[in-house]
Short mmCIF file of C-alpha atoms in Angstrom, two decimals:
data_model
loop_
_atom_site.label_atom_id
_atom_site.label_comp_id
_atom_site.label_asym_id
_atom_site.label_seq_id
_atom_site.Cartn_x
_atom_site.Cartn_y
_atom_site.Cartn_z
CA MET A 1189 -9.79 -28.84 45.84
CA GLY A 1190 -11.02 -25.57 44.39
CA THR A 1191 -9.16 -23.40 46.87
CA PHE A 1192 -5.97 -25.43 46.42
CA PHE A 1193 -6.22 -24.99 42.66
CA ALA A 1194 -6.85 -21.25 43.02
CA ALA A 1195 -3.90 -20.82 45.37
CA SER A 1196 -1.36 -22.91 43.46
CA ILE A 1197 -2.28 -22.03 39.88
CA ARG A 1198 -3.51 -18.49 40.68
CA CYS A 1199 -6.66 -18.96 38.60
CA PRO A 1200 -9.55 -18.48 41.06
CA PHE A 1201 -12.28 -18.04 38.45
CA THR A 1202 -11.11 -21.02 36.42
CA SER A 1203 -11.33 -23.06 39.60
CA ILE A 1204 -14.92 -21.93 40.14
CA LEU A 1205 -15.90 -22.94 36.62
CA ILE A 1206 -14.22 -26.33 36.88
CA ILE A 1207 -15.81 -27.20 40.23
CA PHE A 1208 -19.24 -26.05 39.06
CA GLU A 1209 -18.91 -28.06 35.85
CA MET A 1210 -18.03 -31.14 37.90
CA THR A 1211 -20.80 -30.77 40.48
CA LEU A 1212 -23.51 -28.64 38.78
CA ASN A 1213 -24.32 -27.44 42.30
CA TYR A 1214 -25.34 -23.77 42.36
CA SER A 1215 -25.18 -23.65 46.16
CA LEU A 1216 -21.40 -24.11 45.99
CA ILE A 1217 -20.74 -20.99 43.94
CA LEU A 1218 -20.79 -18.33 46.69
CA PRO A 1219 -18.72 -20.26 49.28
CA LEU A 1220 -16.38 -21.38 46.51
CA MET A 1221 -15.90 -17.79 45.36
CA ALA A 1222 -15.15 -16.67 48.90
CA GLY A 1223 -12.77 -19.55 49.56
CA ASN A 1224 -10.99 -19.11 46.25
CA MET A 1225 -10.41 -15.40 46.69
CA ILE A 1226 -9.11 -15.87 50.24
CA ALA A 1227 -6.79 -18.65 49.08
CA TYR A 1228 -5.66 -16.56 46.11
CA PHE A 1229 -4.75 -13.49 48.18
CA LEU A 1230 -3.09 -15.54 50.92
CA ALA A 1231 -1.01 -17.38 48.31
CA ARG A 1232 0.07 -14.09 46.74
CA LYS A 1233 1.09 -12.78 50.17
CA MET A 1234 3.06 -15.89 51.05
CA ARG A 1235 4.69 -16.44 47.66
CA ALA A 1236 4.62 -13.91 44.86
CA VAL A 1237 5.66 -16.37 42.14
CA PRO A 1238 3.06 -19.01 41.15
CA VAL A 1239 4.19 -22.62 41.11
CA TYR A 1240 4.24 -23.00 37.33
CA ASP A 1241 6.14 -19.74 36.89
CA ALA A 1242 8.63 -20.96 39.49
CA LEU A 1243 9.14 -24.21 37.59
CA LEU A 1244 9.78 -22.26 34.39
CA LEU A 1245 12.26 -20.00 36.19
CA GLN A 1246 14.15 -23.10 37.31
CA ASP A 1247 14.60 -23.90 33.62
CA GLY A 1248 15.76 -20.37 32.90
CA ILE A 1249 12.50 -19.23 31.28
CA ASN A 1250 11.02 -15.90 32.37
CA LEU A 1251 7.64 -15.21 30.79
CA ARG A 1252 7.92 -11.49 31.48
CA THR A 1253 10.91 -11.20 29.15
CA LEU A 1254 9.20 -12.90 26.21
CA PRO A 1255 8.14 -10.61 23.32
CA SER A 1256 4.55 -11.86 23.48
CA TYR A 1257 4.35 -10.71 27.10
CA GLN A 1258 5.58 -7.23 26.24
CA GLY A 1259 2.40 -6.34 24.41
CA LYS A 1260 2.99 -2.60 24.68
CA GLN A 1261 6.12 -2.99 22.54
CA ASP A 1262 4.84 -5.45 19.97
CA TYR A 1263 1.20 -4.47 19.67
CA HIS A 1264 1.57 -1.91 16.90
CA HIS A 1265 3.68 -4.30 14.84
CA LEU A 1266 1.00 -6.99 14.82
CA PRO A 1267 -0.78 -7.46 11.48
CA VAL A 1268 -4.23 -6.04 10.86
CA SER A 1269 -5.52 -9.61 10.48
CA THR A 1270 -5.32 -10.04 14.28
CA ILE A 1271 -7.96 -7.40 15.05
CA MET A 1272 -9.92 -6.83 11.83
CA THR A 1273 -13.59 -7.71 11.40
CA TYR A 1274 -13.97 -10.53 8.91
CA ASP A 1275 -17.77 -10.73 8.75
CA CYS A 1276 -18.38 -7.14 7.71
CA VAL A 1277 -21.61 -5.55 6.52
CA VAL A 1278 -21.50 -4.64 2.83
CA ALA A 1279 -23.66 -2.68 0.42
CA GLU A 1280 -24.42 -3.74 -3.13
CA ALA A 1281 -23.41 -1.40 -5.92
CA GLY A 1282 -26.77 -1.80 -7.66
CA TRP A 1283 -28.80 -0.59 -4.67
CA LYS A 1284 -30.37 2.84 -4.62
CA CYS A 1285 -29.66 4.86 -1.48
CA SER A 1286 -33.15 4.40 -0.03
CA GLU A 1287 -32.96 0.69 -0.77
CA ALA A 1288 -29.57 0.47 0.94
CA LEU A 1289 -30.89 2.25 4.03
CA GLU A 1290 -33.74 -0.24 4.21
CA HIS A 1291 -31.40 -3.23 3.90
CA LEU A 1292 -28.92 -1.84 6.42
CA ARG A 1293 -31.44 -0.46 8.90
CA GLU A 1294 -30.80 -3.14 11.54
CA ARG A 1295 -27.02 -3.19 11.06
CA LYS A 1296 -26.17 0.48 11.04
CA HIS A 1297 -22.47 1.33 10.80
CA HIS A 1298 -20.44 4.40 9.94
CA GLY A 1299 -19.71 3.11 6.46
CA TYR A 1300 -19.84 0.08 4.21
CA PRO A 1301 -17.66 -1.53 1.55
CA VAL A 1302 -19.53 -1.67 -1.75
CA LEU A 1303 -19.45 -4.82 -3.88
CA ASP A 1304 -20.60 -5.24 -7.47
CA GLU A 1305 -22.66 -8.15 -8.77
CA THR A 1306 -19.54 -10.33 -9.05
CA GLY A 1307 -18.52 -9.69 -5.45
CA LYS A 1308 -15.67 -7.35 -6.36
CA LEU A 1309 -14.93 -4.30 -4.22
CA VAL A 1310 -15.73 -1.10 -6.09
CA GLY A 1311 -15.58 1.45 -3.28
CA CYS A 1312 -16.97 2.51 0.07
CA ILE A 1313 -19.90 4.63 1.11
CA THR A 1314 -20.81 6.12 4.47
CA HIS A 1315 -24.17 5.97 6.17
CA HIS A 1316 -24.23 9.77 6.16
CA GLU A 1317 -23.85 9.84 2.37
CA LEU A 1318 -26.74 7.42 1.99
CA MET A 1319 -28.94 9.48 4.31
CA GLU A 1320 -28.01 12.76 2.64
CA ASP A 1321 -28.81 11.50 -0.85
CA ALA A 1322 -32.09 9.93 0.23
CA ASP A 1323 -33.16 13.06 2.14
CA HIS A 1324 -32.59 15.27 -0.89
CA ASP A 1325 -34.81 13.07 -3.07
CA GLY A 1326 -31.82 12.11 -5.16
CA ASP A 1327 -32.01 8.40 -4.46
CA HIS A 1328 -29.15 7.67 -6.80
CA CYS A 1329 -27.65 4.28 -7.43
CA ILE A 1330 -24.65 3.65 -5.15
CA GLN A 1331 -22.48 2.64 -8.09
CA ASP A 1332 -23.20 5.95 -9.84
CA MET A 1333 -22.34 7.90 -6.69
CA ILE A 1334 -19.01 6.11 -6.35
CA ALA A 1335 -18.22 6.59 -10.05
CA SER A 1336 -18.98 10.32 -9.85
CA ARG A 1337 -16.49 10.80 -7.02
CA ASN A 1338 -13.70 9.16 -9.02
CA LYS A 1339 -11.69 8.50 -5.86
CA LYS A 1340 -9.24 5.72 -5.18
CA VAL A 1341 -10.45 3.18 -2.63
CA ILE A 1342 -8.51 3.55 0.62
CA SER A 1343 -7.71 -0.01 1.67
CA VAL A 1344 -5.13 -2.06 3.57
CA THR A 1345 -3.94 -5.65 3.36
CA PRO A 1346 -4.13 -8.26 6.16
CA ASP A 1347 -0.35 -8.26 6.70
CA CYS A 1348 -0.23 -4.48 7.10
CA SER A 1349 0.82 -3.54 10.64
CA ILE A 1350 -1.72 -2.01 12.99
CA ARG A 1351 0.46 1.10 13.26
CA ASP A 1352 0.55 1.57 9.48
CA ALA A 1353 -3.19 0.95 9.19
CA ALA A 1354 -3.90 3.56 11.88
CA ASN A 1355 -1.64 6.06 10.13
CA THR A 1356 -3.42 5.43 6.83
CA LEU A 1357 -6.85 6.01 8.36
CA ILE A 1358 -5.74 9.19 10.10
CA ILE A 1359 -3.88 10.66 7.11
CA GLN A 1360 -6.75 9.87 4.74
CA ASP A 1361 -9.25 11.20 7.30
CA VAL A 1362 -11.45 8.11 7.23
CA MET A 1363 -12.92 6.07 10.06
CA GLN A 1364 -12.46 2.69 8.42
CA ALA A 1365 -10.90 0.91 5.49
CA PRO A 1366 -11.65 -2.36 3.71
CA VAL A 1367 -9.05 -5.09 4.12
CA VAL A 1368 -8.28 -6.60 0.73
CA SER A 1369 -6.19 -9.41 -0.68
CA LYS A 1370 -2.59 -8.48 -1.39
CA THR A 1371 -2.77 -10.19 -4.78
CA ASP A 1372 -6.26 -8.98 -5.69
CA PRO A 1373 -7.17 -5.48 -4.42
CA GLN A 1374 -10.80 -6.03 -5.38
CA ARG A 1375 -11.25 -9.13 -3.21
CA LEU A 1376 -12.70 -8.03 0.12
CA ILE A 1377 -11.49 -9.94 3.18
CA GLY A 1378 -12.83 -7.76 5.97
CA ILE A 1379 -12.73 -4.28 7.43
CA ILE A 1380 -10.61 -2.38 9.95
CA THR A 1381 -11.85 0.67 11.86
CA LEU A 1382 -10.30 3.19 14.21
CA HIS A 1383 -12.67 1.81 16.82
CA ASP A 1384 -11.18 -1.68 16.37
CA ILE A 1385 -7.68 -0.29 16.82
CA ALA A 1386 -8.55 1.79 19.89
CA ARG A 1387 -10.51 -1.03 21.52
CA SER A 1388 -7.70 -3.55 21.02
CA GLN A 1389 -5.07 -1.12 22.24
CA ASN A 1390 -7.06 -0.44 25.41
CA ALA A 1391 -7.42 -4.18 26.00
CA VAL A 1392 -3.65 -4.64 25.69
CA LYS A 1393 -2.96 -1.76 28.09
CA GLU A 1394 -5.39 -3.17 30.65
CA ALA A 1395 -3.83 -6.63 30.40
CA ILE A 1396 -0.33 -5.22 30.85
CA GLY A 1397 -1.49 -3.07 33.76
CA ARG A 1398 -2.99 -6.07 35.54
CA SER A 1399 0.15 -8.14 35.03
CA GLU A 1400 2.40 -5.43 36.47
CA HIS A 1401 0.48 -5.14 39.74
#
């Protein structure tokens, strides 16, 4: 059953999981893997189009022509909300730098959105800035440091495209930006980083590359 499923649906690993879930027999895993991969490659040799794809083609539907399949074309137009981090690490405006470093020791990031006592976004601060201030015995309050810079918070909204967000980060020479509500720029929703964008783009490229082989 597993090899038939792997050959017809072209999902060998899904077949392994289903059979194992049904039997809970560890001794089946290795022979099942071997059988599934053989069936999968033989099926691809004998018929390039899987059965479900063939049924869709009979109805005039070609998955490869759908916009969602052409990820390399649509990826940059997707909204930031599809790849942003919602549960982001934040610093409190009332913390001193040494206190912030202690709180954030186990969750070290390049930078952090800063929230006041009411939960409103007041700015951002980098880990380097915290370290630098603490090392020079300044140990200032984060809120005072942000106020002294008198800089506008670089932020994006959830419906901003990934391309526009990347351009904003690069032009402003920052590694990350808080994602805020479109109606309330001080309400933090999450954070987007250049690492998030690069990681997601690489994942899309790999998926497209696999589908084209």
